[in-house]
Amino acid sequence: MAHIFIVGGAGQIARLMTPQLIANGNRVSSLYRHDEQHDQLADLGATPVKGDLTQISVQDMAAMMEDVQTVVFAAGAGGAGPELTKAVDGEGFEKTVAAAKEAGVKRIYLISVFPEAGRTADLGEGFENYMRIKKMADVHLVRSGLEFVIIRPGTLGEDEATGKVAAGLAVPYGTIQRADVASFIAETIATPQIVNTIIELAPGEDPIPVAVSALA
């Protein structure tokens, strides 16, 4: 059993992933910001840990990661503006890496973004800024010296899970359901030989266990 710490534990993918991680025999602690999220996370079986990623110190965050082997960074500003994107997706992630190293965490899973996301739409400078910050977060993790897995899902959908994906170093871009992303990450965490790699994730025809097994 591993102790997994989810940054952004109240996000949609994180909430979908949490019961699966627990069903796989893990203990899950989830960082949250708003009071009403405490009971939501507890009901999923996680241990809620209150803290604001934009305000917490590296030292305090490291203390929250005591006895943690794995961190999942699922936080994101969600297009709320360049300053918040920088504070959460950029500086918040760098703070998470520093805290993980201080706490002796072995591995980080980062939910990133597909390189082709939004390329067919004029989404403006704010989106371009978001893409730049997400790429630099990927670079920061690769250079950190920690074990890593970076997952780059396509555009996220709200429909029910299909149970099937396309996953690999390079796959065709598409819209993938959040529920499928959550299941894929949980299955990948349960397959620890997948390490130090970047995985593109899109809709496909491979059942998730098959896709993960192929990557292993």
XYZ file of C-alpha atoms in Angstrom:
216
model
C 0.000 0.000 0.000
C 1.301 3.434 -0.981
C 0.434 6.788 0.542
C -0.602 9.089 -2.312
C -0.916 12.861 -1.915
C -3.156 14.597 -4.470
C -2.634 18.301 -5.051
C -5.926 19.645 -6.325
C -7.824 16.787 -4.747
C -11.200 18.466 -5.181
C -10.860 18.722 -8.957
C -13.002 16.579 -11.218
C -10.313 14.150 -12.365
C -8.923 13.830 -8.845
C -12.340 13.043 -7.377
C -12.979 10.416 -10.025
C -9.551 8.904 -9.442
C -9.618 8.794 -5.631
C -11.990 5.815 -5.116
C -10.019 3.830 -7.705
C -6.723 4.532 -5.969
C -8.226 3.455 -2.661
C -9.740 0.318 -4.225
C -6.219 -0.539 -5.405
C -5.075 -0.580 -1.784
C -3.613 2.897 -1.462
C -4.056 5.515 1.207
C -4.992 8.900 -0.285
C -4.550 12.372 1.182
C -6.095 15.220 -0.803
C -5.208 18.906 -0.634
C -8.266 21.159 -0.803
C -8.975 24.869 -0.367
C -12.693 25.464 0.347
C -14.401 24.292 3.532
C -17.280 22.612 1.706
C -14.801 20.316 -0.064
C -13.720 18.615 3.176
C -16.713 16.323 3.499
C -16.826 15.660 -0.247
C -13.281 14.281 -0.129
C -13.860 12.372 3.109
C -16.909 10.712 1.562
C -14.648 9.431 -1.230
C -12.394 7.793 1.352
C -9.574 10.331 1.220
C -7.972 12.152 4.127
C -8.729 15.839 3.480
C -5.800 18.231 3.990
C -6.687 21.923 3.933
C -4.315 24.372 2.269
C -4.155 27.051 -0.418
C -1.549 26.111 -3.018
C -0.929 29.762 -3.807
C -0.255 30.696 -0.165
C 1.245 27.676 1.576
C 4.999 27.515 2.194
C 7.232 24.771 0.855
C 8.028 23.723 4.422
C 4.377 23.446 5.457
C 3.565 21.534 2.303
C 6.477 19.166 2.921
C 5.106 18.496 6.400
C 1.777 17.519 4.827
C 3.667 14.991 2.682
C 5.137 13.090 5.611
C 5.123 9.349 4.854
C 4.003 10.006 1.262
C 5.574 7.964 -1.541
C 3.708 9.420 -4.518
C 2.328 12.852 -5.426
C -0.318 13.442 -8.098
C -0.511 17.059 -9.261
C -4.086 17.519 -10.475
C -4.455 21.215 -9.671
C -5.127 23.820 -12.322
C -6.373 27.372 -12.586
C -8.817 26.297 -15.292
C -8.328 29.345 -17.480
C -9.046 31.782 -14.642
C -6.498 34.299 -15.904
C -2.743 34.658 -16.426
C -1.868 35.567 -12.842
C -3.742 32.654 -11.276
C -2.444 30.297 -13.974
C 1.086 31.354 -13.085
C 0.388 30.984 -9.358
C -1.199 27.512 -9.610
C 0.057 25.720 -12.726
C 3.493 27.342 -12.625
C 4.692 28.478 -9.205
C 2.306 26.111 -7.422
C 3.756 23.144 -9.229
C 7.349 24.261 -8.587
C 6.441 24.580 -4.905
C 5.006 21.055 -4.979
C 8.215 19.658 -6.463
C 10.326 21.432 -3.836
C 8.102 20.148 -1.023
C 8.180 16.615 -2.429
C 11.965 16.623 -2.525
C 12.157 17.965 1.026
C 9.715 15.300 2.235
C 11.550 12.456 0.503
C 8.751 11.693 -1.951
C 9.909 9.320 -4.650
C 7.632 10.057 -7.623
C 5.318 12.701 -9.092
C 2.513 12.182 -11.605
C 1.666 15.411 -13.430
C -1.529 15.989 -15.386
C -0.343 18.237 -18.182
C -1.873 19.176 -21.545
C -1.820 17.777 -25.071
C 0.432 19.906 -27.334
C -2.281 20.229 -29.998
C -4.983 21.358 -27.563
C -6.868 24.343 -28.903
C -4.808 24.634 -32.062
C -7.882 24.933 -34.281
C -9.438 27.767 -32.259
C -8.356 31.347 -31.619
C -8.316 31.218 -27.821
C -6.170 34.291 -27.293
C -3.042 35.179 -25.411
C -4.387 33.836 -22.117
C -4.530 30.332 -23.553
C -1.083 30.690 -25.112
C 0.226 31.725 -21.698
C -1.414 28.644 -20.174
C 0.276 26.407 -22.749
C 3.676 27.973 -22.071
C 3.340 27.547 -18.321
C 2.218 23.927 -18.620
C 5.188 23.135 -20.870
C 7.614 24.722 -18.401
C 6.048 22.659 -15.599
C 6.821 19.544 -17.646
C 10.403 20.733 -18.086
C 10.757 21.523 -14.395
C 9.629 18.043 -13.399
C 11.891 16.278 -15.878
C 14.854 18.251 -14.538
C 13.931 17.771 -10.874
C 15.702 14.459 -10.334
C 12.465 12.875 -9.086
C 10.862 9.901 -10.763
C 8.071 11.212 -12.968
C 5.185 10.367 -15.227
C 3.672 13.225 -17.242
C 0.214 12.570 -18.676
C -0.907 14.859 -21.510
C -4.638 14.326 -22.111
C -6.483 15.809 -25.059
C -9.395 18.186 -24.610
C -11.387 17.023 -21.592
C -14.989 15.902 -22.007
C -17.805 15.517 -19.491
C -19.470 12.351 -20.806
C -19.441 8.920 -19.195
C -16.316 6.797 -19.341
C -15.736 4.704 -22.424
C -13.097 2.536 -20.771
C -10.938 2.842 -23.895
C -8.053 5.153 -24.823
C -5.140 5.719 -27.145
C -1.961 6.171 -25.104
C 1.666 6.489 -26.078
C 4.573 8.775 -26.782
C 2.618 10.271 -29.695
C -1.035 9.627 -30.530
C -3.649 11.497 -32.590
C -5.307 14.379 -30.744
C -8.926 14.233 -29.650
C -11.425 14.854 -26.864
C -11.140 12.365 -24.012
C -13.545 11.963 -21.122
C -12.352 12.983 -17.664
C -13.509 9.640 -16.288
C -11.225 7.819 -18.741
C -8.294 10.048 -17.785
C -8.900 9.284 -14.112
C -9.056 5.533 -14.713
C -5.946 5.619 -16.883
C -3.925 7.468 -14.245
C -5.082 5.119 -11.479
C -4.102 2.118 -13.603
C -0.741 3.720 -14.421
C -0.008 4.362 -10.748
C -0.759 0.690 -10.135
C 1.914 -0.152 -12.730
C 5.062 1.342 -11.166
C 7.390 0.084 -13.904
C 5.988 2.909 -16.037
C 8.351 5.700 -15.015
C 10.302 8.664 -16.381
C 8.095 9.047 -19.406
C 5.598 11.384 -21.061
C 2.322 9.840 -22.196
C -0.104 11.425 -24.643
C -3.683 10.363 -23.960
C -6.633 10.560 -26.338
C -9.793 8.633 -27.232
C -9.040 5.271 -28.773
C -9.913 1.604 -29.047
C -7.631 0.034 -26.433
C -9.188 -0.957 -23.112
C -7.382 0.999 -20.407
C -5.668 -2.058 -18.809
C -4.429 -3.103 -22.251
C -3.121 0.384 -23.017
C -1.291 0.565 -19.702
C 0.120 -2.935 -20.068
C 1.527 -2.015 -23.483
C 3.290 1.004 -21.992
C 4.781 -1.167 -19.258
